Amino acid sequence: MSEPVTLRVENNIAVITIDNPPVNALSHAVRTGLSRQIQAAISDDAVKAIVLVASGRTFPAGADVREFGRPRETPILSQVCDLLETSPKPTIAAVHGNALGGGFELALACHYRVVLNNAKLGLPEVKLGVLPGGGGTQRVPRIVGAEAALDLMLSGKPIQAKKALGLGLIDKIAETDVDDAALAMAQQVVLEGAKTRPTRDRADGLQDAVAFANAVAARRKKMKNDPLPSVARIIDCVEAAQILPFEAGIAMERTAFDDCETGPEATAMRHAFFAERRAAKVPELKGATLRPVTSIGVVGAGTMGAGIAIACLDAGFPVVLVERDQDGLERGVQRIVSNYDKSVAKGRIDAATGEGRLSRLTGTTNMQDLTPVDLIIEAVFEDEDVKRNVFAQLDEVMKPGGILATNTSYLDIDALAATISRPQDVVGYHFFSPAHIMKLLEIVVGEKTDPNVVATGFELARKLRKVPVRAGVADGFIGNRVLAAYRLAADFMLEDGATPAQVDAAMRAFGFPIGPYQVLDMAGLDISWARRKRLAATRAPEDRYVSIGDKICEQGWFGQKAGRGYYIHDQEDGPVENPDVLEIIEDERRAQGITPRSFSDQEIQDRCLFAMANEGARLVSEGVALRPSDVDVVLLYGYGFPRHRGGPMMAADQVGLLKVKNALTSWRAEEPRFWAPSPLFDELIKNGRKFGDL
Ligand code: NAI
């Protein structure tokens, strides 16, 4: 292996180059190399200044992911940063690409920073449940004060070079060659007496102590209820920058980092990070020949079709949008137009970009216009006959080798594929609403689907910036199956004594942005009603059935769009509990002879979580999900499952599988089939394993 860090001396300037492709991650070997070369440069009398550069596409973009969650071998990053900062010779960072996390901290420890104009700088550690551990919490506030430092570290969002310059975080923007610009600056600094400027000694950001303290206090108040311990620790560390000596602040940062890194939240967030990457690895990718996709057709321009078209236009594809009549088409196109108008108005894109994207859209009511298209995504009504009819028409017009993807939520893709002459070209692309925003894409693989079509789906997902997860054919695939279990567990509790508002509040406290009944009101109660009706025939007479939702639908209370559902929505001060629903619930309890009992938030959370994990385990056993972590990715990216809990399977692992299984078993008396623990629990428990080990 070539040296990851090299040193050369050019006209009295030492150039230390990091070369650890692809992203110059700060692995142990890189830290060791840096430490050695910095010391060599310092002790070389011919060297007057040191420039730190990176080869390849970026300055270090962060830590080495393989070291996540493990104790770091020395030298740790803050030791390397110390060397750079305490160097008696000026140190200058030349930054290009994405200087993130430890990469940015390395630059912050240098005395001067020159940055390429399109580079980004950031401290995203909070997104993994930790905090900067290389001195970032102490150095950034010393330069820019509390407000900007907290923004950077609590949002985790990178900033552009220009903004960094405005804040004073960097010294110069290079327009072309950043290494040359940094060398020129080094020469200049040497000419001017080779003054060092250790960040630890700077106090630019600390000057107004009152403003500093106020900014910290305001943020502490604002983030009071954040579930991540790292958030509070970042605020503490930033506060320390103002009141403690640098070394004490660094020690505090180190302790906070270690505490957070080993905590359940960071463990769950690391799991989410790796689970997402793992989900993209599917057997079909091996030896696959991708089918070319240069144009996309979307059939049905309703809620989903319009969103899918936007996602495809945003990714640069030309899109042919087909509706059944002119009115429908106009409505659909209008949806897309107003989306771009809004994006332009909000400054997310400029007008020319919006127009450019729209210009790639062709609307039509003629299926034949789809003949030249490589991939067609069908998003017509969720009705088997309608879909069959559309499939038959598409079979007529589609080019040979074209891909036919359906966005169905529940329908049997194999049955649909069997109705046409090319079942091998049929696949499910299950988008989530709003389709141009939600990250998840379930790629549903039918019995006859050509592996190359599956592989092409994963490649398309990458282009659409979606998170793809492979699913087998099953009613509701992965996500909606788990969701159904979640809702059923909640419905049982409604009938047994809880209220919708109480269940919603408990699940928000668990970390969901909104509770299950709020979601139902938002999505429309009629959709799940239709599913229950469709599945009625498959229900065993002994299965417990809760008809509260049906009774609400019978009143026409389909949720937000109808003004009422579980909540009343047309109120000035926001939704309130619907008293008529509470009456329906009481009537149902009476009819079932149920004496209501009370539920603690903990029990509500346990029942919902364990029901989800159990359904996830069943999906893995059935082969619908390839692995438990895929179930987690689906729930995290499609259903608002709190990231700091890592998904239902991870959350169950953290509770302990024996405990989960015992609880499930104890609830079996209430509903034998629903609460029966998946055999996967016993299999894992007896081998001392967890879902995460699969
Ligand atoms: P929608 O009712 O908003 O839109 C369906 C559109 O298809 C309508 O504009 C209709 O005019 C059009 N259409 C019907 N027959 C057609 C035909 N023969 N040719 C061309 N266009 C035709 O429905 P939505 O919500 O967009 O759902 C579409 C599909 O996406 C369904 O399969 C649904 O299950 C699925 N889905 C829906 C989600 C949601 O949150 N709404 C989420 C994920 C999937």
XYZ file of C-alpha atoms and ligand atoms in Angstrom:
738
model
C 0.000 0.000 0.000
C 1.299 3.459 -0.825
C 1.939 5.966 1.966
C -1.317 7.698 2.871
C 0.550 10.853 3.938
C 3.641 12.203 2.193
C 5.938 15.173 2.684
C 7.874 17.206 0.163
C 9.693 20.493 0.618
C 9.336 23.217 -2.036
C 11.244 26.503 -1.571
C 11.232 26.352 2.232
C 7.594 25.268 2.366
C 6.717 21.760 3.518
C 3.766 20.307 1.631
C 2.080 17.469 3.481
C -0.292 15.533 1.231
C -3.060 13.223 2.426
C -3.789 10.476 -0.081
C -6.338 7.984 1.171
C -8.942 7.457 -1.553
C -11.829 7.736 -2.055
C -12.565 10.513 0.471
C -9.315 10.796 2.447
C -11.006 9.434 5.558
C -8.974 10.046 8.696
C -8.085 6.431 9.386
C -5.501 5.379 11.933
C -2.898 5.128 9.156
C -3.650 8.690 8.039
C -3.442 10.056 11.567
C -0.166 8.239 12.143
C 1.239 9.529 8.853
C 0.124 13.068 9.587
C 1.649 13.008 13.022
C 4.965 11.763 11.672
C 5.158 14.180 8.750
C 4.128 17.215 10.776
C 6.877 16.459 13.272
C 9.387 15.900 10.458
C 8.475 19.244 8.915
C 8.752 21.009 12.244
C 12.207 19.607 12.905
C 13.509 20.327 9.394
C 15.426 23.604 9.642
C 14.935 24.275 5.929
C 11.159 24.450 6.425
C 9.640 27.823 7.243
C 5.925 26.998 6.886
C 3.727 23.920 6.444
C 0.900 23.508 3.934
C -1.593 20.676 4.395
C -3.225 19.469 1.174
C -5.285 16.492 0.062
C -5.100 14.670 -3.246
C -8.086 13.277 -5.116
C -11.552 14.664 -4.954
C -11.708 16.076 -1.458
C -10.036 17.246 1.718
C -10.748 14.611 4.411
C -14.530 14.140 4.452
C -14.570 12.724 7.958
C -13.561 9.833 10.150
C -13.069 6.316 8.831
C -16.496 4.676 9.124
C -14.850 1.386 10.059
C -13.646 2.957 13.291
C -17.120 4.201 14.273
C -18.151 3.099 17.715
C -14.732 1.648 18.550
C -12.093 3.149 20.813
C -9.702 5.095 18.584
C -6.073 4.042 18.454
C -3.585 6.821 19.092
C -2.750 9.221 17.739
C -6.349 10.345 17.970
C -7.421 13.258 15.833
C -7.169 15.881 18.552
C -3.504 14.955 19.063
C -2.846 15.556 15.373
C -4.736 18.831 15.605
C -2.601 19.792 18.607
C 0.570 19.222 16.610
C -0.667 21.452 13.798
C -1.787 24.179 16.119
C 1.218 24.266 18.423
C 3.642 24.126 15.514
C 6.250 26.903 15.820
C 5.999 27.261 12.044
C 2.827 28.587 10.404
C 0.437 25.868 9.213
C -1.919 26.463 6.285
C -4.754 24.183 5.147
C -5.630 23.983 1.437
C -9.220 22.775 1.315
C -11.191 21.459 -1.651
C -14.234 19.201 -1.894
C -16.032 18.452 1.356
C -14.085 19.169 4.533
C -16.441 17.520 6.960
C -16.187 16.444 10.572
C -12.608 15.588 11.434
C -11.485 16.956 8.074
C -12.800 20.394 8.932
C -11.367 20.132 12.448
C -7.947 19.465 10.959
C -8.287 22.659 8.934
C -9.493 24.551 12.014
C -6.362 23.547 13.884
C -4.186 25.061 11.157
C -3.200 28.697 11.577
C -4.624 29.742 8.186
C -7.214 28.290 5.817
C -7.451 28.682 2.051
C -10.540 27.112 0.503
C -11.568 26.387 -3.082
C -14.647 28.371 -4.120
C -16.992 25.377 -4.487
C -15.844 23.551 -1.355
C -18.133 22.805 1.577
C -17.254 22.786 5.250
C -19.234 21.250 8.063
C -19.462 19.431 11.345
C -22.134 16.764 10.759
C -21.345 14.639 13.838
C -24.722 15.341 15.440
C -26.309 13.318 12.648
C -24.573 10.260 14.040
C -25.514 11.116 17.605
C -22.076 12.413 18.573
C -20.238 15.740 18.523
C -17.016 17.025 17.034
C -14.196 15.233 18.834
C -11.155 16.933 17.335
C -11.475 20.268 19.100
C -14.247 21.654 16.876
C -16.452 22.609 19.810
C -13.647 24.754 21.248
C -12.124 26.219 18.104
C -15.217 27.269 16.151
C -16.716 29.447 18.934
C -13.337 31.126 19.484
C -13.458 32.299 15.876
C -17.154 32.950 15.192
C -18.958 33.101 18.542
C -21.694 30.915 19.996
C -24.537 31.571 17.568
C -22.780 30.540 14.372
C -20.905 27.723 16.097
C -24.132 26.239 17.440
C -25.806 26.590 14.041
C -23.021 24.658 12.428
C -22.826 21.880 15.002
C -26.500 21.443 15.869
C -27.758 21.450 12.294
C -24.882 19.328 11.055
C -25.366 21.060 7.695
C -22.292 21.997 5.688
C -21.767 25.597 4.593
C -20.303 27.010 1.390
C -16.848 28.552 1.221
C -18.368 31.988 0.705
C -20.383 31.782 3.890
C -17.367 30.486 5.790
C -15.370 33.475 4.575
C -18.127 35.833 5.673
C -18.077 34.298 9.136
C -14.311 34.602 9.317
C -13.865 30.847 9.592
C -11.475 30.836 6.638
C -8.941 33.341 5.338
C -9.185 33.178 1.586
C -11.176 31.657 -1.265
C -9.201 30.254 -4.176
C -10.877 30.482 -7.560
C -8.841 27.840 -9.367
C -5.938 25.917 -7.822
C -6.279 25.824 -4.064
C -2.898 24.186 -3.475
C -1.148 26.963 -5.413
C -3.129 29.591 -3.532
C -2.163 28.031 -0.198
C 1.497 27.880 -1.219
C 1.363 31.533 -2.220
C -0.161 32.397 1.133
C 2.548 30.387 2.900
C 5.246 32.386 1.070
C 3.503 35.593 2.023
C 3.248 34.586 5.700
C 6.952 33.679 5.700
C 7.846 37.004 4.079
C 5.884 38.791 6.780
C 7.825 37.099 9.567
C 6.305 33.628 9.672
C 3.835 34.482 12.392
C 1.793 31.603 13.785
C -1.837 32.114 14.764
C -3.051 29.257 16.964
C -6.835 29.100 16.980
C -6.819 28.287 20.700
C -5.378 31.734 21.362
C -7.960 33.538 19.272
C -10.786 35.351 20.976
C -12.555 37.022 18.048
C -15.728 35.088 18.841
C -15.439 35.442 22.612
C -15.301 39.202 22.791
C -18.921 39.882 23.632
C -19.375 37.581 26.604
C -22.961 38.641 27.242
C -24.070 38.016 23.658
C -22.237 34.700 23.802
C -24.016 33.617 26.991
C -27.379 34.740 25.631
C -26.919 32.771 22.428
C -26.094 29.651 24.436
C -29.070 30.128 26.746
C -31.465 30.685 23.823
C -30.299 27.525 22.122
C -30.491 25.520 25.306
C -34.104 26.565 25.691
C -34.939 25.831 22.076
C -33.366 22.378 22.091
C -34.638 21.453 25.537
C -36.743 18.555 24.356
C -34.344 17.144 21.809
C -33.936 13.428 22.460
C -30.263 13.380 21.491
C -27.846 13.647 24.402
C -25.224 14.976 21.983
C -27.313 18.106 21.457
C -27.116 19.131 25.104
C -23.436 18.177 25.221
C -22.620 20.344 22.189
C -24.296 23.297 23.884
C -22.354 22.607 27.099
C -19.066 22.425 25.220
C -19.712 25.651 23.343
C -20.522 27.344 26.620
C -17.248 25.988 28.016
C -15.333 27.654 25.201
C -16.233 31.007 26.707
C -15.573 30.226 30.343
C -12.877 27.549 30.502
C -9.255 27.444 29.382
C -8.782 25.700 26.031
C -7.324 22.492 27.505
C -10.211 22.119 29.956
C -12.702 22.642 27.125
C -10.966 19.981 25.054
C -11.068 17.546 27.981
C -14.762 18.240 28.368
C -15.346 17.669 24.657
C -13.503 14.333 24.844
C -15.596 13.079 27.759
C -18.801 14.210 26.060
C -17.757 12.503 22.823
C -16.977 9.208 24.569
C -20.232 9.286 26.555
C -22.325 9.961 23.469
C -20.548 7.539 21.184
C -21.267 4.552 23.397
C -24.849 5.602 24.200
C -27.950 3.964 22.710
C -28.824 6.943 20.497
C -25.469 7.085 18.707
C -25.450 3.280 18.450
C -28.871 3.434 16.787
C -27.858 6.247 14.445
C -24.704 4.438 13.372
C -26.871 1.425 12.726
C -29.141 3.573 10.541
C -26.096 4.852 8.641
C -24.786 1.365 7.896
C -28.254 -0.115 7.337
C -28.877 2.346 4.520
C -25.659 1.347 2.787
C -26.345 -2.358 3.321
C -29.844 -2.055 1.835
C -28.332 -1.054 -1.502
C -26.531 -4.415 -1.694
C -28.860 -6.964 -3.232
C -28.162 -10.291 -4.945
C -29.528 -9.059 -8.288
C -26.682 -6.552 -8.629
C -24.104 -9.283 -9.044
C -23.198 -9.643 -12.716
C -26.150 -7.499 -13.748
C -26.370 -5.740 -17.089
C -28.263 -2.541 -16.500
C -31.023 -1.698 -18.926
C -30.590 1.784 -20.381
C -32.953 4.379 -18.928
C -32.784 7.763 -20.635
C -36.469 8.643 -20.576
C -39.340 7.887 -18.232
C -43.091 7.637 -18.667
C -45.531 8.154 -15.804
C -49.117 6.938 -16.143
C -51.610 8.657 -13.845
C -50.993 12.242 -12.775
C -52.634 12.181 -9.368
C -50.932 12.715 -6.027
C -48.288 10.096 -6.662
C -47.879 10.338 -10.434
C -47.235 14.088 -10.254
C -44.728 13.641 -7.415
C -42.938 10.826 -9.236
C -42.771 12.949 -12.396
C -41.207 15.786 -10.377
C -38.637 13.426 -8.855
C -37.682 12.232 -12.362
C -37.568 15.760 -13.819
C -35.422 16.909 -10.886
C -32.983 14.105 -11.666
C -32.670 15.285 -15.272
C -34.898 12.797 -17.088
C -37.342 13.736 -19.819
C -40.804 12.619 -18.665
C -43.910 11.682 -20.642
C -46.939 12.042 -18.388
C -50.132 10.219 -19.380
C -53.654 10.803 -18.041
C -56.949 9.286 -19.041
C -58.481 12.590 -20.186
C -57.585 16.189 -20.857
C -59.009 17.436 -17.560
C -57.005 14.972 -15.538
C -53.903 15.845 -17.504
C -54.330 19.568 -16.950
C -54.791 19.034 -13.214
C -51.674 16.859 -13.085
C -49.516 19.248 -15.088
C -50.760 22.113 -12.913
C -49.605 20.236 -9.813
C -46.128 19.969 -11.282
C -46.052 23.587 -12.450
C -47.112 24.901 -9.061
C -44.474 22.758 -7.349
C -41.780 24.483 -9.409
C -43.387 27.888 -8.912
C -43.220 27.335 -5.160
C -39.606 26.145 -5.300
C -38.661 29.257 -7.261
C -40.628 31.553 -4.938
C -38.892 30.039 -1.932
C -35.520 30.464 -3.588
C -34.754 26.730 -3.623
C -34.099 26.842 -7.351
C -33.781 29.733 -9.776
C -36.415 30.434 -12.409
C -34.261 29.151 -15.259
C -33.746 25.813 -13.491
C -37.497 25.514 -12.903
C -38.237 26.259 -16.542
C -35.541 23.859 -17.696
C -37.065 21.038 -15.691
C -40.576 21.786 -16.884
C -39.422 21.901 -20.478
C -38.549 18.216 -20.234
C -42.159 17.345 -19.373
C -44.578 16.178 -22.081
C -48.217 15.676 -21.176
C -50.494 13.440 -23.213
C -53.652 11.352 -23.112
C -52.339 8.980 -25.748
C -50.644 5.826 -24.476
C -48.873 5.466 -27.796
C -46.658 8.375 -26.875
C -45.004 5.969 -24.444
C -43.518 3.770 -27.146
C -40.089 5.467 -27.239
C -39.812 5.533 -23.433
C -37.379 3.178 -21.611
C -39.177 2.952 -18.291
C -42.833 3.423 -17.435
C -44.044 3.992 -13.891
C -47.717 3.299 -13.444
C -49.522 5.316 -10.735
C -53.224 5.018 -11.591
C -55.997 4.278 -9.070
C -55.348 1.492 -6.600
C -57.879 -0.773 -8.254
C -57.048 -4.134 -9.709
C -59.311 -3.830 -12.763
C -58.086 -0.342 -13.601
C -54.481 -1.474 -13.296
C -55.033 -4.609 -15.390
C -56.600 -2.521 -18.084
C -53.689 -0.066 -18.082
C -51.195 -2.936 -18.099
C -52.892 -4.442 -21.165
C -52.676 -1.121 -23.000
C -49.047 -0.682 -22.035
C -48.216 -4.195 -23.178
C -49.403 -3.107 -26.626
C -47.389 0.087 -26.870
C -44.219 -0.530 -24.845
C -40.933 -0.999 -26.670
C -39.279 -4.426 -26.332
C -37.011 -4.433 -23.282
C -38.789 -1.491 -21.686
C -39.406 -1.659 -17.948
C -42.911 -1.499 -16.506
C -42.922 -0.431 -12.874
C -46.035 -0.180 -10.759
C -46.401 2.100 -7.774
C -49.134 -0.054 -6.272
C -49.313 0.033 -2.487
C -50.806 -3.379 -1.909
C -51.778 -5.201 -5.091
C -50.160 -8.483 -6.085
C -47.495 -7.636 -8.624
C -47.164 -11.256 -9.775
C -50.872 -11.411 -10.566
C -50.629 -8.153 -12.531
C -47.508 -9.301 -14.385
C -49.191 -12.559 -15.333
C -51.832 -10.667 -17.306
C -49.361 -9.377 -19.900
C -46.889 -10.897 -22.341
C -43.748 -9.632 -20.547
C -43.856 -10.442 -16.837
C -40.041 -10.343 -16.729
C -40.165 -6.583 -17.330
C -42.578 -5.889 -14.476
C -41.334 -4.607 -11.128
C -42.721 -2.586 -8.236
C -41.342 0.864 -7.538
C -43.168 1.837 -4.411
C -42.696 5.551 -3.812
C -43.913 7.382 -0.737
C -45.956 10.533 -0.566
C -44.888 13.240 -1.409
C -42.884 11.268 -3.939
C -40.458 14.052 -4.834
C -39.530 14.523 -1.175
C -39.723 11.201 0.623
C -36.452 9.304 0.379
C -37.693 5.744 0.477
C -38.200 3.602 -2.612
C -39.279 0.004 -2.100
C -38.206 -2.023 -5.116
C -40.592 -4.922 -5.261
C -39.278 -8.015 -6.975
C -41.851 -10.293 -8.560
C -41.500 -13.992 -9.154
C -40.630 -13.454 -12.810
C -38.868 -10.082 -12.599
C -35.603 -10.095 -14.548
C -32.679 -9.479 -12.145
C -31.394 -6.816 -14.555
C -34.652 -4.919 -14.089
C -34.116 -5.039 -10.329
C -30.530 -3.851 -10.670
C -31.681 -1.042 -12.973
C -34.133 0.006 -10.260
C -31.320 0.379 -7.739
C -29.344 2.446 -10.217
C -32.371 4.616 -10.929
C -32.901 5.128 -7.189
C -29.352 6.441 -6.960
C -30.053 8.933 -9.736
C -33.307 9.998 -8.093
C -31.418 10.364 -4.771
C -33.708 7.834 -3.156
C -32.932 5.185 -0.590
C -33.862 1.868 -2.232
C -34.858 -1.237 -0.306
C -35.584 -4.599 -1.896
C -38.923 -6.171 -1.027
C -40.633 -9.369 -2.061
C -44.257 -9.577 -3.113
C -46.564 -9.487 -0.086
C -49.628 -7.498 0.809
C -48.176 -4.101 1.674
C -44.587 -5.231 0.954
C -42.376 -4.285 3.907
C -43.493 -0.854 5.009
C -47.249 -1.086 4.809
C -47.194 -4.534 6.417
C -45.318 -3.173 9.415
C -47.562 -0.124 9.435
C -50.654 -2.344 9.491
C -49.294 -4.170 12.537
C -48.541 -0.849 14.246
C -52.088 0.351 13.595
C -53.674 -2.870 14.715
C -51.768 -2.780 18.004
C -52.965 0.818 18.435
C -56.559 -0.066 17.532
C -56.617 -2.861 20.120
C -55.627 -0.296 22.733
C -58.353 2.105 21.598
C -60.923 -0.565 22.090
C -59.403 -1.580 25.428
C -59.346 1.883 26.953
C -56.924 4.338 25.302
C -57.932 7.350 23.212
C -56.517 8.328 19.799
C -54.975 11.499 21.242
C -53.317 9.502 24.013
C -51.834 6.964 21.602
C -50.632 9.784 19.333
C -49.029 11.637 22.238
C -47.261 8.495 23.469
C -45.825 7.780 20.030
C -44.713 11.374 19.606
C -42.971 11.043 22.934
C -41.292 7.925 21.531
C -39.959 10.139 18.756
C -42.366 9.909 15.818
C -43.102 13.356 14.362
C -46.835 12.554 14.527
C -48.870 9.696 15.961
C -50.640 6.932 14.018
C -54.120 8.516 14.132
C -52.759 11.853 13.011
C -51.148 10.032 10.082
C -54.436 8.336 9.251
C -56.256 11.668 9.233
C -53.560 13.101 6.975
C -53.448 10.225 4.492
C -57.206 9.725 4.357
C -59.068 7.063 6.325
C -60.710 5.732 3.178
C -57.462 4.164 1.943
C -57.032 1.813 4.886
C -60.774 1.223 4.910
C -60.560 -0.035 1.330
C -57.726 -2.348 2.324
C -59.669 -3.766 5.257
C -62.612 -4.450 2.976
C -60.361 -6.139 0.462
C -58.775 -8.318 3.137
C -62.075 -9.162 4.847
C -62.257 -12.505 3.071
C -58.811 -13.559 4.312
C -59.585 -12.872 7.968
C -60.148 -15.860 10.198
C -63.316 -15.662 12.276
C -61.263 -15.913 15.468
C -59.057 -12.937 14.535
C -59.785 -9.893 16.620
C -61.244 -7.169 14.452
C -61.627 -3.553 15.528
C -64.356 -1.753 13.585
C -63.864 1.735 15.025
C -62.150 2.929 11.819
C -64.974 1.503 9.680
C -67.612 3.248 11.771
C -65.790 6.548 11.377
C -65.558 6.052 7.609
C -69.261 5.197 7.406
C -69.906 8.766 8.595
C -67.792 10.056 5.691
C -65.167 11.327 8.119
C -62.143 10.518 6.001
C -59.750 12.775 7.904
C -58.205 16.106 7.014
C -59.666 16.280 3.506
C -63.176 15.808 4.945
C -62.596 18.246 7.793
C -62.941 15.477 10.333
C -61.635 12.054 11.170
C -60.068 11.056 14.472
C -59.698 14.804 14.938
C -61.774 17.798 13.883
C -59.641 19.814 11.492
C -61.609 22.880 10.530
C -60.841 24.592 13.838
C -59.003 27.857 14.074
C -56.550 26.723 16.734
C -55.620 23.506 14.964
C -57.126 20.026 15.195
C -59.009 18.937 18.320
C -60.172 15.497 19.412
C -63.392 14.464 17.713
C -65.921 13.815 20.531
C -68.104 11.753 18.183
C -65.194 9.388 17.652
C -64.809 8.985 21.400
C -68.484 8.058 21.470
C -68.034 5.545 18.651
C -65.166 4.014 20.613
C -67.311 3.745 23.747
C -70.136 2.168 21.776
C -67.713 -0.386 20.362
C -66.380 -1.223 23.818
C -69.928 -1.767 25.057
C -70.799 -3.897 22.048
C -67.708 -6.063 22.643
C -68.339 -6.264 26.394
C -64.976 -4.629 27.123
C -64.369 -2.878 30.420
C -61.934 -0.109 29.574
C -58.634 0.045 31.425
C -55.894 2.624 31.441
C -52.657 2.468 29.459
C -49.390 4.118 30.416
C -47.343 5.793 27.695
C -44.729 3.106 28.202
C -47.200 0.319 27.531
C -48.528 2.083 24.432
C -44.991 2.487 23.119
C -44.052 -1.110 23.948
C -47.101 -2.593 22.294
C -46.673 -0.536 19.137
C -42.939 -1.156 18.930
C -43.082 -4.869 19.675
C -45.900 -5.342 17.143
C -43.747 -3.645 14.489
C -40.635 -5.659 15.341
C -42.616 -8.887 15.338
C -44.071 -8.115 11.920
C -40.576 -7.207 10.724
C -39.279 -10.565 11.956
C -42.062 -12.334 10.071
C -41.155 -10.425 6.896
C -37.542 -11.554 7.257
C -38.585 -15.181 7.868
C -40.855 -15.060 4.833
C -38.054 -13.638 2.699
C -40.049 -10.498 1.910
C -37.294 -8.459 3.558
C -33.711 -9.595 2.968
C -32.559 -8.598 6.449
C -33.827 -6.944 9.620
C -31.876 -3.793 8.871
C -33.852 -3.400 5.620
C -37.028 -3.238 7.703
C -35.373 -0.501 9.739
C -34.430 1.492 6.650
C -37.997 1.301 5.343
C -39.468 2.557 8.604
C -36.826 5.271 9.019
C -37.111 6.709 5.530
C -40.768 6.082 4.731
C -42.663 6.259 8.005
C -40.973 8.781 10.266
C -39.569 6.213 12.692
C -37.205 8.167 14.965
C -33.656 7.921 13.729
C -32.148 7.941 17.187
C -33.913 4.635 17.784
C -32.544 3.104 14.594
C -35.765 1.457 13.356
C -38.044 -1.122 14.990
C -35.614 -4.035 14.737
C -32.757 -2.067 16.243
C -35.065 -0.692 18.932
C -36.154 -4.250 19.761
C -32.491 -5.298 19.950
C -31.887 -2.480 22.398
C -34.830 -3.536 24.577
C -33.575 -7.135 24.441
C -35.168 -9.855 22.345
C -36.049 -12.049 25.318
C -37.944 -9.219 26.939
C -39.761 -8.442 23.692
C -40.635 -12.082 23.131
C -41.904 -12.535 26.677
C -44.144 -9.487 26.344
C -45.521 -10.744 23.016
C -46.193 -14.125 24.570
C -47.977 -12.567 27.523
C -50.326 -10.689 25.158
C -51.216 -13.818 23.187
C -54.201 -14.493 25.388
C -55.764 -11.322 23.954
C -55.157 -12.176 20.292
C -53.390 -15.475 19.633
C -52.458 -14.944 15.987
C -51.442 -11.299 16.014
C -49.292 -11.485 19.126
C -47.681 -14.866 18.361
C -43.925 -14.177 18.395
C -42.180 -14.910 15.125
C -40.057 -18.095 15.391
C -37.085 -15.896 14.570
C -37.101 -14.662 18.185
C -36.401 -18.115 19.603
C -33.851 -18.871 16.928
C -31.896 -15.759 17.806
C -32.399 -15.878 21.564
C -31.152 -19.441 21.906
C -27.928 -18.519 20.107
C -27.481 -15.343 22.092
C -27.915 -13.273 18.960
C -29.817 -10.160 17.957
C -31.518 -8.947 14.792
C -28.432 -6.835 14.194
C -26.310 -9.984 13.929
C -28.222 -11.288 10.921
P -54.837 9.497 -7.289
O -56.264 9.120 -7.282
O -54.413 10.780 -6.702
O -54.294 9.484 -8.785
C -54.574 8.490 -9.724
C -54.574 9.138 -11.084
O -54.605 8.120 -12.086
C -55.775 10.041 -11.325
O -55.325 11.319 -11.685
C -56.508 9.357 -12.466
O -57.143 10.274 -13.339
C -55.394 8.605 -13.145
N -55.869 7.475 -13.929
C -56.813 6.588 -13.613
N -56.969 5.699 -14.617
C -56.111 6.049 -15.580
C -55.816 5.533 -16.860
N -56.467 4.477 -17.333
N -54.870 6.143 -17.598
C -54.236 7.215 -17.130
N -54.477 7.742 -15.926
C -55.408 7.180 -15.170
O -54.066 8.277 -6.602
P -52.641 8.268 -5.929
O -52.784 8.520 -4.499
O -51.717 9.089 -6.718
O -52.232 6.740 -6.075
C -51.755 6.185 -7.278
C -51.097 4.873 -6.988
O -50.029 5.074 -6.087
C -51.991 3.849 -6.332
O -51.643 2.578 -6.810
C -51.674 3.985 -4.869
O -51.926 2.818 -4.148
C -50.183 4.252 -4.948
N -49.616 4.910 -3.802
C -50.246 5.956 -3.178
C -49.661 6.593 -2.099
C -50.339 7.757 -1.450
O -49.893 8.163 -0.363
N -51.340 8.356 -2.045
C -48.372 6.147 -1.571
C -47.747 5.100 -2.331
C -48.376 4.508 -3.372
